[in-house]
Amino acid sequence: MLATTPRGLRRLRSFGFTASAAVVVALGAVAPALTPAAASPTTDDCVADVVSTVCLPSGEAVSIDTSAADIPGVDEIRSSPNMRLVTNRPKLGPAATATNSDIAFQGKYAFAGNYNGFTIYDISNPRSPAEVSLVSCPGSQNDVSVYGNLLFLSTDSPRSDDSCASTATSATIKESWEGMKIFDISDKSNPQYIKSIETNCGSHTHTLVPGNRGNVYIYVSSYAPDATFPDCQPPHDLISIIKVPVRNPTAAALISTPVLFPDGGNPTGNYSRVTSGCHDLTAYPVKKLMAGACMGDGILIDIADPEQPRVISRVRDTVNFAFWHSATFNQLGTKVVFTDELGGGTQAQCTEAAGPTRGGNGIYDIVGRGDSRQLVFKSYYKIPRINAATENCVAHNGSIVPVILGDLMVQAWYQGGVSVFDFTDSSRPREIAWWERGPISDTALVTGGAWSAYWYNGYIYSNDITKGLDVLEVTDWRVFTAKINRIPELNTQTQPSYWGW
């Protein structure tokens, strides 16, 4: 409230929420509603190669400074002085040999997905998390979210059937299954699988949107159609919406598959991927908004009617965004941080060759009102540390740090570690805390690192692909108000209103 007024903005500056960063681009791009605009520099603005140089409006070039590059040794931990590892919980049970994925939270529990199922942790003592249950239910991705006594699990690989005893098969087989699974978690020590819903192209990620009359909606994101896949046919410019009656979840059903890109979306031919579905959607229910990261397009969606979402703004970046991966609103719902998962999360994109903008974040302001709202590009943010060529590193999953004043975000960067940055000034984001492990190997590129890093009730929880659950703490005056904030549940793709804003 204070931050929405000019006086409030002056107060934010007095608290030190603005600073410059070397790895920033200020390439403004205003997109009329539903008309994509590329956040591309003009020839006069660009100096040298955009792969290794930041192109600023003034025509100045700022390259990554590698003079002080000091890559830690294998598994060596390094951090800023204000961030530390509280504890690590190695993977157990079905997760031991699987890729860890996303996390959701409820009360004193964390629900961590992995490609073999999910693990429920008791985090009532963040310094000593304890496994409550280890659930085996194989399927790639296995992103999780929770709502009351229900847990939702995304399956994005063809399986022989919808059971938790299924085996991998081919998407070319009509009888193969992929989509959403629902579990009853009223007994955290013994979750029960109660329902499945098949969706087109499976479920890579999903987003919960609370409805009325005791319903919750699941927006399913999926992509990569193929003419040889009976259940995943091109053009697939759609999402799937599942309606779940909370008191009767076994009646959950697919109710619609709205097309978000009637014109086909980004046809590529440039740097970005073809748009054929969405990778991730983030809802901000109190604002009745949703932001979509859809391969070659970034979109803003009105969800006032959760059964009929409407795209109201769309942007593209054909110079620096290869794959629109995820989106995060600030608390006021006036900005969106989009991420670019250049290389799909398996490549080394935090090297000098990758440069300071590609494979990072794009920060956009939301301007205008109603259906005239537009996404306006303000800057890029990427971690300012050089990583080894053996470390997969790119922008990945993160969340808002719920401070009262200003905009802070914590984010996972695979083997680039965990970064906390301030984007109160959309044009000048800067890192304020960081933590990382050294490479898994110094001789070969081995996929690993932090898949997701989220702030929940005073701590940062990071699901490391190979190392297990990390609990981190930031000791910095700028996060003090976030530490006193408490919420009962967190699904990061369904942003809560932390302070009633």
Short mmCIF file of C-alpha atoms in Angstrom, two decimals:
data_model
loop_
_atom_site.label_atom_id
_atom_site.label_comp_id
_atom_site.label_asym_id
_atom_site.label_seq_id
_atom_site.Cartn_x
_atom_site.Cartn_y
_atom_site.Cartn_z
CA MET A 1 0.00 0.00 0.00
CA LEU A 2 2.83 2.33 0.89
CA ALA A 3 4.72 1.04 -2.13
CA THR A 4 1.90 1.93 -4.52
CA THR A 5 2.24 5.67 -3.96
CA PRO A 6 5.00 8.04 -5.12
CA ARG A 7 5.77 8.69 -1.47
CA GLY A 8 5.94 4.96 -0.89
CA LEU A 9 8.35 4.54 -3.77
CA ARG A 10 10.58 7.21 -2.28
CA ARG A 11 10.48 5.32 1.00
CA LEU A 12 11.53 2.13 -0.80
CA ARG A 13 14.54 3.94 -2.22
CA SER A 14 15.44 5.24 1.21
CA PHE A 15 15.50 1.64 2.45
CA GLY A 16 18.09 0.78 -0.19
CA PHE A 17 15.93 -1.28 -2.52
CA THR A 18 17.52 0.08 -5.72
CA ALA A 19 20.99 -0.55 -7.08
CA SER A 20 22.68 -1.11 -10.40
CA ALA A 21 23.86 -4.45 -11.72
CA ALA A 22 26.37 -5.14 -14.45
CA VAL A 23 24.27 -7.90 -15.94
CA VAL A 24 21.23 -5.82 -16.91
CA VAL A 25 19.64 -4.85 -20.19
CA ALA A 26 17.14 -2.03 -20.55
CA LEU A 27 15.50 -2.78 -23.86
CA GLY A 28 11.96 -1.47 -23.65
CA ALA A 29 9.31 -3.27 -25.69
CA VAL A 30 5.67 -2.32 -25.44
CA ALA A 31 3.21 -4.85 -26.85
CA PRO A 32 -0.33 -3.88 -27.75
CA ALA A 33 -2.85 -6.36 -26.38
CA LEU A 34 -2.69 -9.67 -28.24
CA THR A 35 -0.02 -8.35 -30.60
CA PRO A 36 3.36 -9.93 -29.86
CA ALA A 37 6.30 -7.55 -29.62
CA ALA A 38 9.91 -8.63 -29.74
CA ALA A 39 12.21 -7.26 -27.05
CA SER A 40 14.98 -6.82 -29.58
CA PRO A 41 17.67 -4.14 -29.74
CA THR A 42 18.05 -2.09 -32.87
CA THR A 43 21.26 -2.22 -34.86
CA ASP A 44 22.34 1.14 -33.48
CA ASP A 45 21.86 -0.07 -29.90
CA CYS A 46 23.95 -3.19 -30.27
CA VAL A 47 27.69 -3.43 -29.86
CA ALA A 48 29.48 -6.70 -30.67
CA ASP A 49 27.76 -10.08 -30.61
CA VAL A 50 24.54 -10.32 -28.59
CA VAL A 51 25.57 -13.78 -27.42
CA SER A 52 28.43 -12.41 -25.35
CA THR A 53 27.57 -8.77 -24.96
CA VAL A 54 24.75 -6.83 -23.33
CA CYS A 55 23.24 -4.35 -25.77
CA LEU A 56 22.13 -1.22 -23.96
CA PRO A 57 19.97 1.61 -25.34
CA SER A 58 22.94 3.95 -25.06
CA GLY A 59 24.96 1.74 -27.38
CA GLU A 60 27.41 0.78 -24.63
CA ALA A 61 28.59 -2.81 -24.39
CA VAL A 62 28.97 -4.60 -21.06
CA SER A 63 30.50 -8.08 -21.17
CA ILE A 64 30.64 -10.61 -18.35
CA ASP A 65 33.72 -9.99 -16.23
CA THR A 66 35.67 -13.25 -16.02
CA SER A 67 38.82 -11.78 -14.48
CA ALA A 68 37.74 -12.93 -11.02
CA ALA A 69 36.07 -16.15 -12.13
CA ASP A 70 36.77 -18.70 -9.44
CA ILE A 71 34.82 -21.89 -9.92
CA PRO A 72 34.56 -24.02 -6.76
CA GLY A 73 35.81 -27.59 -6.71
CA VAL A 74 33.60 -30.66 -7.00
CA ASP A 75 30.81 -30.43 -4.37
CA GLU A 76 32.56 -27.51 -2.67
CA ILE A 77 30.02 -25.15 -1.08
CA ARG A 78 30.32 -21.40 -1.47
CA SER A 79 27.94 -18.55 -0.71
CA SER A 80 27.55 -14.89 0.06
CA PRO A 81 28.10 -14.11 3.77
CA ASN A 82 24.37 -13.63 4.34
CA MET A 83 23.22 -17.05 3.11
CA ARG A 84 23.97 -20.50 4.50
CA LEU A 85 22.98 -24.13 4.26
CA VAL A 86 21.00 -25.16 7.35
CA THR A 87 20.84 -28.85 6.46
CA ASN A 88 20.70 -31.35 3.62
CA ARG A 89 18.48 -34.42 3.58
CA PRO A 90 19.79 -37.00 1.06
CA LYS A 91 17.31 -38.83 -1.17
CA LEU A 92 15.82 -42.07 0.16
CA GLY A 93 13.54 -44.83 -1.05
CA PRO A 94 12.10 -44.49 -4.58
CA ALA A 95 13.69 -41.04 -4.89
CA ALA A 96 17.20 -42.36 -4.31
CA THR A 97 17.77 -43.16 -7.97
CA ALA A 98 15.35 -40.63 -9.46
CA THR A 99 15.48 -37.02 -10.61
CA ASN A 100 14.06 -34.68 -7.97
CA SER A 101 11.53 -32.15 -9.26
CA ASP A 102 9.12 -29.62 -7.76
CA ILE A 103 7.95 -28.93 -4.18
CA ALA A 104 4.69 -27.86 -2.51
CA PHE A 105 4.02 -27.01 1.13
CA GLN A 106 1.21 -27.30 3.64
CA GLY A 107 1.47 -26.59 7.34
CA LYS A 108 4.47 -28.44 8.71
CA TYR A 109 4.90 -30.59 5.60
CA ALA A 110 6.86 -30.35 2.35
CA PHE A 111 5.83 -32.49 -0.62
CA ALA A 112 8.78 -33.11 -2.93
CA GLY A 113 8.26 -34.68 -6.34
CA ASN A 114 10.69 -36.98 -8.11
CA TYR A 115 10.52 -39.04 -11.29
CA ASN A 116 9.71 -42.15 -9.25
CA GLY A 117 6.96 -40.60 -7.11
CA PHE A 118 7.07 -38.14 -4.22
CA THR A 119 8.35 -37.76 -0.67
CA ILE A 120 6.50 -36.11 2.20
CA TYR A 121 8.75 -34.42 4.77
CA ASP A 122 7.91 -33.16 8.24
CA ILE A 123 9.60 -29.73 8.32
CA SER A 124 8.27 -28.60 11.71
CA ASN A 125 11.97 -28.35 12.59
CA PRO A 126 13.58 -26.96 9.42
CA ARG A 127 17.01 -27.90 10.76
CA SER A 128 16.04 -31.56 10.83
CA PRO A 129 13.45 -32.54 8.18
CA ALA A 130 12.11 -36.07 8.55
CA GLU A 131 10.58 -38.38 5.96
CA VAL A 132 6.93 -39.12 6.70
CA SER A 133 6.23 -41.22 3.60
CA LEU A 134 8.04 -42.32 0.44
CA VAL A 135 5.55 -42.90 -2.37
CA SER A 136 6.46 -44.89 -5.46
CA CYS A 137 4.56 -43.81 -8.59
CA PRO A 138 6.92 -43.55 -11.59
CA GLY A 139 6.44 -41.00 -14.36
CA SER A 140 8.59 -38.15 -15.60
CA GLN A 141 8.20 -34.68 -14.10
CA ASN A 142 5.88 -35.61 -11.21
CA ASP A 143 5.38 -31.95 -10.28
CA VAL A 144 3.21 -31.70 -7.18
CA SER A 145 0.67 -29.35 -5.64
CA VAL A 146 -1.61 -29.70 -2.62
CA TYR A 147 -5.07 -28.45 -1.73
CA GLY A 148 -6.66 -29.46 1.56
CA ASN A 149 -6.44 -33.26 1.76
CA LEU A 150 -5.62 -33.65 -1.92
CA LEU A 151 -2.28 -33.93 -3.71
CA PHE A 152 -2.04 -33.52 -7.48
CA LEU A 153 0.77 -35.14 -9.48
CA SER A 154 1.73 -34.42 -13.11
CA THR A 155 2.83 -37.31 -15.35
CA ASP A 156 4.55 -36.25 -18.57
CA SER A 157 5.76 -39.50 -20.08
CA PRO A 158 3.77 -42.27 -21.76
CA ARG A 159 2.98 -45.12 -19.36
CA SER A 160 1.49 -48.55 -19.94
CA ASP A 161 -1.52 -47.55 -17.81
CA ASP A 162 -2.56 -45.01 -15.16
CA SER A 163 -1.49 -47.09 -12.15
CA CYS A 164 1.55 -46.53 -9.95
CA ALA A 165 2.83 -49.90 -11.14
CA SER A 166 2.90 -48.83 -14.80
CA THR A 167 5.92 -49.16 -17.06
CA ALA A 168 7.35 -46.80 -19.64
CA THR A 169 5.98 -47.18 -23.15
CA SER A 170 5.71 -45.15 -26.38
CA ALA A 171 3.50 -42.14 -27.11
CA THR A 172 2.85 -43.68 -30.52
CA ILE A 173 0.67 -46.30 -28.82
CA LYS A 174 -2.93 -45.15 -28.49
CA GLU A 175 -3.46 -47.06 -25.22
CA SER A 176 -0.53 -45.37 -23.46
CA TRP A 177 -1.46 -43.01 -20.63
CA GLU A 178 -0.16 -39.70 -19.27
CA GLY A 179 -1.86 -36.86 -17.43
CA MET A 180 -2.93 -35.99 -13.87
CA LYS A 181 -3.10 -38.17 -10.76
CA ILE A 182 -4.90 -37.31 -7.53
CA PHE A 183 -3.99 -38.63 -4.08
CA ASP A 184 -5.80 -38.41 -0.76
CA ILE A 185 -3.22 -37.20 1.79
CA SER A 186 -5.46 -36.96 4.85
CA ASP A 187 -3.07 -39.51 6.35
CA LYS A 188 0.36 -38.13 5.47
CA SER A 189 2.01 -41.39 6.41
CA ASN A 190 -0.12 -43.36 3.97
CA PRO A 191 -1.28 -41.37 0.87
CA GLN A 192 -3.94 -43.06 -1.23
CA TYR A 193 -4.13 -42.83 -5.03
CA ILE A 194 -7.77 -42.15 -5.87
CA LYS A 195 -8.17 -40.74 -9.39
CA SER A 196 -6.51 -40.19 -12.78
CA ILE A 197 -7.42 -37.88 -15.66
CA GLU A 198 -5.74 -38.30 -19.05
CA THR A 199 -4.82 -35.06 -20.83
CA ASN A 200 -3.51 -34.22 -24.30
CA CYS A 201 0.29 -34.51 -24.42
CA GLY A 202 0.33 -35.45 -20.73
CA SER A 203 0.94 -32.98 -17.92
CA HIS A 204 4.34 -31.34 -17.84
CA THR A 205 3.27 -28.90 -15.13
CA HIS A 206 -0.05 -27.87 -13.60
CA THR A 207 -1.54 -24.91 -11.76
CA LEU A 208 -4.32 -24.86 -9.16
CA VAL A 209 -7.01 -22.17 -9.40
CA PRO A 210 -9.56 -22.11 -6.55
CA GLY A 211 -13.16 -21.86 -7.74
CA ASN A 212 -16.52 -21.40 -6.07
CA ARG A 213 -19.05 -23.94 -4.76
CA GLY A 214 -16.30 -26.17 -3.38
CA ASN A 215 -14.41 -26.67 -6.65
CA VAL A 216 -10.77 -26.28 -7.53
CA TYR A 217 -9.50 -26.15 -11.11
CA ILE A 218 -6.31 -27.70 -12.44
CA TYR A 219 -4.79 -25.95 -15.45
CA VAL A 220 -2.58 -28.47 -17.22
CA SER A 221 0.38 -27.32 -19.29
CA SER A 222 1.89 -29.62 -21.91
CA TYR A 223 3.68 -29.27 -25.22
CA ALA A 224 5.69 -30.98 -27.98
CA PRO A 225 2.98 -32.58 -30.15
CA ASP A 226 3.81 -35.02 -32.90
CA ALA A 227 1.72 -36.33 -35.76
CA THR A 228 2.69 -39.88 -34.75
CA PHE A 229 1.28 -39.44 -31.23
CA PRO A 230 -2.46 -40.32 -31.18
CA ASP A 231 -3.06 -38.36 -27.95
CA CYS A 232 -0.76 -35.44 -28.70
CA GLN A 233 -1.58 -34.11 -32.15
CA PRO A 234 -0.35 -30.80 -33.64
CA PRO A 235 -0.94 -27.91 -33.46
CA HIS A 236 -1.70 -28.26 -29.69
CA ASP A 237 -2.09 -24.51 -29.04
CA LEU A 238 -4.09 -25.26 -25.93
CA ILE A 239 -4.15 -26.05 -22.24
CA SER A 240 -6.38 -28.55 -20.42
CA ILE A 241 -8.71 -27.59 -17.54
CA ILE A 242 -9.80 -30.17 -14.99
CA LYS A 243 -12.59 -29.42 -12.51
CA VAL A 244 -12.25 -31.10 -9.12
CA PRO A 245 -15.14 -31.15 -6.61
CA VAL A 246 -13.07 -31.03 -3.43
CA ARG A 247 -15.56 -33.09 -1.40
CA ASN A 248 -15.89 -35.67 -4.16
CA PRO A 249 -12.50 -35.70 -5.90
CA THR A 250 -13.16 -38.99 -7.69
CA ALA A 251 -15.65 -37.00 -9.80
CA ALA A 252 -12.83 -34.85 -11.18
CA ALA A 253 -13.07 -34.48 -14.95
CA LEU A 254 -11.62 -32.66 -17.94
CA ILE A 255 -14.06 -29.86 -18.77
CA SER A 256 -12.34 -27.91 -21.55
CA THR A 257 -9.22 -27.45 -23.67
CA PRO A 258 -9.13 -23.72 -24.42
CA VAL A 259 -6.97 -22.63 -27.34
CA LEU A 260 -4.66 -19.82 -26.22
CA PHE A 261 -3.06 -19.22 -29.61
CA PRO A 262 -5.72 -19.13 -32.35
CA ASP A 263 -3.09 -17.78 -34.74
CA GLY A 264 -0.72 -20.63 -33.96
CA GLY A 265 1.63 -18.70 -31.66
CA ASN A 266 5.28 -18.03 -32.36
CA PRO A 267 6.14 -19.72 -35.67
CA THR A 268 9.90 -19.39 -34.87
CA GLY A 269 12.44 -19.11 -37.67
CA ASN A 270 14.36 -16.94 -35.24
CA TYR A 271 15.92 -17.76 -31.88
CA SER A 272 12.79 -18.83 -29.97
CA ARG A 273 11.09 -22.22 -29.96
CA VAL A 274 7.86 -22.79 -31.88
CA THR A 275 4.84 -22.28 -29.62
CA SER A 276 2.96 -25.57 -29.38
CA GLY A 277 1.49 -25.44 -25.91
CA CYS A 278 2.64 -23.95 -22.60
CA HIS A 279 5.38 -25.03 -20.24
CA ASP A 280 4.12 -23.33 -17.11
CA LEU A 281 1.25 -21.14 -15.92
CA THR A 282 1.26 -19.11 -12.71
CA ALA A 283 -2.02 -17.91 -11.25
CA TYR A 284 -2.52 -14.96 -8.91
CA PRO A 285 -6.12 -15.69 -7.87
CA VAL A 286 -6.74 -12.53 -5.81
CA LYS A 287 -5.78 -10.47 -8.86
CA LYS A 288 -7.75 -12.76 -11.22
CA LEU A 289 -4.63 -12.97 -13.37
CA MET A 290 -2.42 -15.67 -14.76
CA ALA A 291 0.94 -15.44 -16.53
CA GLY A 292 1.89 -18.06 -19.07
CA ALA A 293 5.34 -19.13 -20.23
CA CYS A 294 4.55 -20.81 -23.52
CA MET A 295 7.71 -21.86 -25.37
CA GLY A 296 7.94 -18.98 -27.86
CA ASP A 297 5.48 -16.60 -26.19
CA GLY A 298 4.88 -14.92 -22.84
CA ILE A 299 1.22 -14.18 -22.10
CA LEU A 300 -1.03 -12.48 -19.55
CA ILE A 301 -4.41 -14.15 -18.95
CA ASP A 302 -7.62 -12.98 -17.31
CA ILE A 303 -9.03 -15.78 -15.10
CA ALA A 304 -12.01 -13.93 -13.60
CA ASP A 305 -14.00 -16.88 -14.94
CA PRO A 306 -11.71 -19.84 -14.21
CA GLU A 307 -13.55 -22.01 -16.74
CA GLN A 308 -12.97 -19.50 -19.54
CA PRO A 309 -9.48 -17.96 -19.36
CA ARG A 310 -8.83 -15.08 -21.78
CA VAL A 311 -5.44 -13.99 -23.14
CA ILE A 312 -5.18 -10.20 -22.88
CA SER A 313 -1.50 -9.56 -23.68
CA ARG A 314 1.33 -11.37 -25.43
CA VAL A 315 5.05 -10.70 -25.89
CA ARG A 316 8.03 -12.29 -27.63
CA ASP A 317 11.77 -11.96 -27.40
CA THR A 318 13.46 -13.37 -30.48
CA VAL A 319 16.93 -12.21 -29.44
CA ASN A 320 17.41 -13.51 -25.91
CA PHE A 321 14.58 -15.93 -25.03
CA ALA A 322 14.83 -19.44 -26.45
CA PHE A 323 12.20 -21.18 -24.29
CA TRP A 324 9.68 -19.32 -22.13
CA HIS A 325 9.70 -21.62 -19.10
CA SER A 326 7.97 -20.11 -16.05
CA ALA A 327 6.50 -16.92 -14.62
CA THR A 328 6.33 -15.20 -11.22
CA PHE A 329 4.25 -12.16 -10.23
CA ASN A 330 5.43 -9.58 -7.74
CA GLN A 331 3.16 -9.10 -4.72
CA LEU A 332 1.26 -6.14 -6.13
CA GLY A 333 0.57 -7.98 -9.38
CA THR A 334 2.22 -5.19 -11.36
CA LYS A 335 5.22 -7.18 -12.67
CA VAL A 336 6.05 -10.60 -14.05
CA VAL A 337 9.44 -12.31 -14.00
CA PHE A 338 9.62 -14.75 -16.92
CA THR A 339 12.42 -17.34 -17.13
CA ASP A 340 14.18 -18.69 -20.20
CA GLU A 341 15.22 -22.36 -19.92
CA LEU A 342 17.76 -22.20 -22.71
CA GLY A 343 19.03 -25.72 -23.42
CA GLY A 344 16.22 -27.42 -21.49
CA GLY A 345 18.08 -27.46 -18.19
CA THR A 346 20.71 -29.97 -19.28
CA GLN A 347 23.31 -27.61 -20.76
CA ALA A 348 25.97 -25.27 -19.39
CA GLN A 349 24.41 -21.85 -20.03
CA CYS A 350 26.13 -19.84 -17.27
CA THR A 351 29.47 -19.70 -19.05
CA GLU A 352 31.24 -16.77 -20.64
CA ALA A 353 30.17 -18.02 -24.07
CA ALA A 354 26.47 -18.00 -23.10
CA GLY A 355 26.71 -14.39 -22.01
CA PRO A 356 24.89 -12.34 -19.35
CA THR A 357 21.35 -12.35 -20.76
CA ARG A 358 20.54 -15.61 -22.49
CA GLY A 359 19.22 -18.34 -20.24
CA GLY A 360 18.16 -15.83 -17.60
CA ASN A 361 15.08 -13.86 -16.58
CA GLY A 362 13.10 -11.19 -18.37
CA ILE A 363 11.38 -8.68 -16.08
CA TYR A 364 8.16 -7.12 -17.39
CA ASP A 365 5.91 -4.45 -15.94
CA ILE A 366 2.14 -4.77 -16.32
CA VAL A 367 0.74 -1.44 -17.46
CA GLY A 368 -2.79 -0.30 -18.24
CA ARG A 369 -6.13 -1.57 -16.98
CA GLY A 370 -8.59 -4.31 -17.79
CA ASP A 371 -8.25 -5.81 -21.24
CA SER A 372 -5.86 -3.00 -22.19
CA ARG A 373 -3.16 -4.30 -19.83
CA GLN A 374 0.16 -4.92 -21.53
CA LEU A 375 3.45 -6.58 -20.64
CA VAL A 376 6.29 -4.07 -21.00
CA PHE A 377 9.87 -5.32 -21.02
CA LYS A 378 12.20 -3.63 -18.50
CA SER A 379 15.38 -5.69 -18.06
CA TYR A 380 17.14 -9.04 -17.85
CA TYR A 381 18.55 -10.72 -14.76
CA LYS A 382 21.06 -13.55 -14.74
CA ILE A 383 23.36 -14.74 -11.96
CA PRO A 384 26.64 -12.82 -12.23
CA ARG A 385 28.91 -15.85 -11.63
CA ILE A 386 30.68 -17.88 -14.28
CA ASN A 387 30.03 -21.62 -14.01
CA ALA A 388 32.09 -24.51 -15.31
CA ALA A 389 31.37 -26.07 -18.69
CA THR A 390 30.51 -29.27 -16.80
CA GLU A 391 27.63 -27.61 -14.88
CA ASN A 392 24.10 -27.51 -16.27
CA CYS A 393 22.96 -24.01 -15.38
CA VAL A 394 20.04 -21.85 -16.50
CA ALA A 395 17.15 -19.93 -14.91
CA HIS A 396 14.65 -22.26 -13.26
CA ASN A 397 11.93 -22.36 -10.59
CA GLY A 398 11.67 -19.71 -7.89
CA SER A 399 9.25 -17.73 -5.77
CA ILE A 400 8.64 -14.33 -4.24
CA VAL A 401 10.32 -13.57 -0.92
CA PRO A 402 7.36 -12.00 0.93
CA VAL A 403 8.87 -8.78 2.29
CA ILE A 404 6.45 -5.97 3.13
CA LEU A 405 8.24 -3.40 0.98
CA GLY A 406 9.86 -4.05 -2.37
CA ASP A 407 10.16 -7.03 -4.71
CA LEU A 408 12.54 -9.87 -3.88
CA MET A 409 12.72 -13.31 -5.50
CA VAL A 410 14.59 -16.52 -4.73
CA GLN A 411 15.38 -18.78 -7.66
CA ALA A 412 17.03 -22.10 -8.51
CA TRP A 413 19.67 -22.22 -11.24
CA TYR A 414 20.44 -25.96 -11.31
CA GLN A 415 24.20 -26.25 -10.69
CA GLY A 416 24.37 -22.46 -10.67
CA GLY A 417 22.88 -22.77 -7.17
CA VAL A 418 20.30 -20.55 -5.49
CA SER A 419 20.08 -16.78 -5.98
CA VAL A 420 18.07 -14.10 -4.16
CA PHE A 421 17.64 -10.90 -6.15
CA ASP A 422 15.92 -7.55 -5.77
CA PHE A 423 13.79 -6.32 -8.69
CA THR A 424 12.02 -3.45 -6.91
CA ASP A 425 13.42 -1.29 -9.69
CA SER A 426 12.35 -3.36 -12.69
CA SER A 427 15.09 -1.82 -14.82
CA ARG A 428 17.91 -2.52 -12.37
CA PRO A 429 17.65 -5.95 -10.70
CA ARG A 430 20.53 -6.98 -8.47
CA GLU A 431 21.53 -10.06 -6.53
CA ILE A 432 21.56 -9.72 -2.74
CA ALA A 433 22.39 -13.30 -1.65
CA TRP A 434 23.54 -16.57 -3.21
CA TRP A 435 24.60 -20.13 -2.43
CA GLU A 436 26.00 -22.92 -4.60
CA ARG A 437 27.79 -26.24 -4.73
CA GLY A 438 30.69 -26.84 -7.05
CA PRO A 439 30.18 -29.07 -10.08
CA ILE A 440 29.17 -32.71 -9.68
CA SER A 441 32.07 -33.54 -11.99
CA ASP A 442 35.01 -31.53 -13.28
CA THR A 443 35.47 -33.81 -16.30
CA ALA A 444 31.96 -34.42 -17.67
CA LEU A 445 28.65 -32.56 -17.80
CA VAL A 446 26.41 -34.40 -15.33
CA THR A 447 22.84 -33.09 -14.87
CA GLY A 448 22.10 -32.00 -11.33
CA GLY A 449 21.70 -29.00 -9.06
CA ALA A 450 18.74 -27.09 -7.64
CA TRP A 451 15.50 -27.83 -9.52
CA SER A 452 13.38 -25.50 -7.44
CA ALA A 453 14.06 -23.04 -4.62
CA TYR A 454 11.12 -21.55 -2.71
CA TRP A 455 10.66 -19.33 0.32
CA TYR A 456 8.31 -20.90 2.86
CA ASN A 457 7.74 -19.55 6.36
CA GLY A 458 11.19 -18.13 6.98
CA TYR A 459 13.42 -20.59 5.11
CA ILE A 460 14.35 -21.48 1.54
CA TYR A 461 13.70 -25.08 0.53
CA SER A 462 15.51 -26.37 -2.53
CA ASN A 463 14.94 -29.75 -4.17
CA ASP A 464 18.33 -30.72 -5.57
CA ILE A 465 18.13 -33.16 -8.47
CA THR A 466 20.81 -35.46 -7.09
CA LYS A 467 21.63 -34.31 -3.54
CA GLY A 468 18.15 -34.26 -1.98
CA LEU A 469 16.37 -31.60 0.07
CA ASP A 470 18.41 -28.51 0.98
CA VAL A 471 17.22 -26.06 3.63
CA LEU A 472 18.81 -22.61 3.38
CA GLU A 473 18.61 -19.46 5.48
CA VAL A 474 19.20 -15.82 4.58
CA THR A 475 20.36 -13.54 7.38
CA ASP A 476 19.89 -10.10 5.90
CA TRP A 477 17.92 -7.07 7.07
CA ARG A 478 16.17 -6.91 3.72
CA VAL A 479 14.32 -10.19 4.36
CA PHE A 480 13.38 -9.52 8.01
CA THR A 481 9.70 -8.87 7.32
CA ALA A 482 9.50 -12.03 5.19
CA LYS A 483 10.74 -14.06 8.15
CA ILE A 484 7.79 -13.07 10.30
CA ASN A 485 5.25 -13.89 7.59
CA ARG A 486 3.45 -17.24 7.88
CA ILE A 487 1.08 -18.90 5.42
CA PRO A 488 -0.73 -22.25 5.76
CA GLU A 489 -0.07 -23.57 2.25
CA LEU A 490 2.13 -22.83 -0.76
CA ASN A 491 1.87 -24.03 -4.32
CA THR A 492 4.24 -21.65 -6.03
CA GLN A 493 2.31 -21.69 -9.32
CA THR A 494 -0.70 -20.43 -7.34
CA GLN A 495 0.66 -17.29 -5.74
CA PRO A 496 -0.80 -16.32 -2.37
CA SER A 497 -1.52 -12.79 -1.24
CA TYR A 498 1.05 -12.69 1.55
CA TRP A 499 0.06 -9.37 3.09
CA GLY A 500 -3.54 -9.10 1.93
CA TRP A 501 -2.60 -7.06 -1.15
#
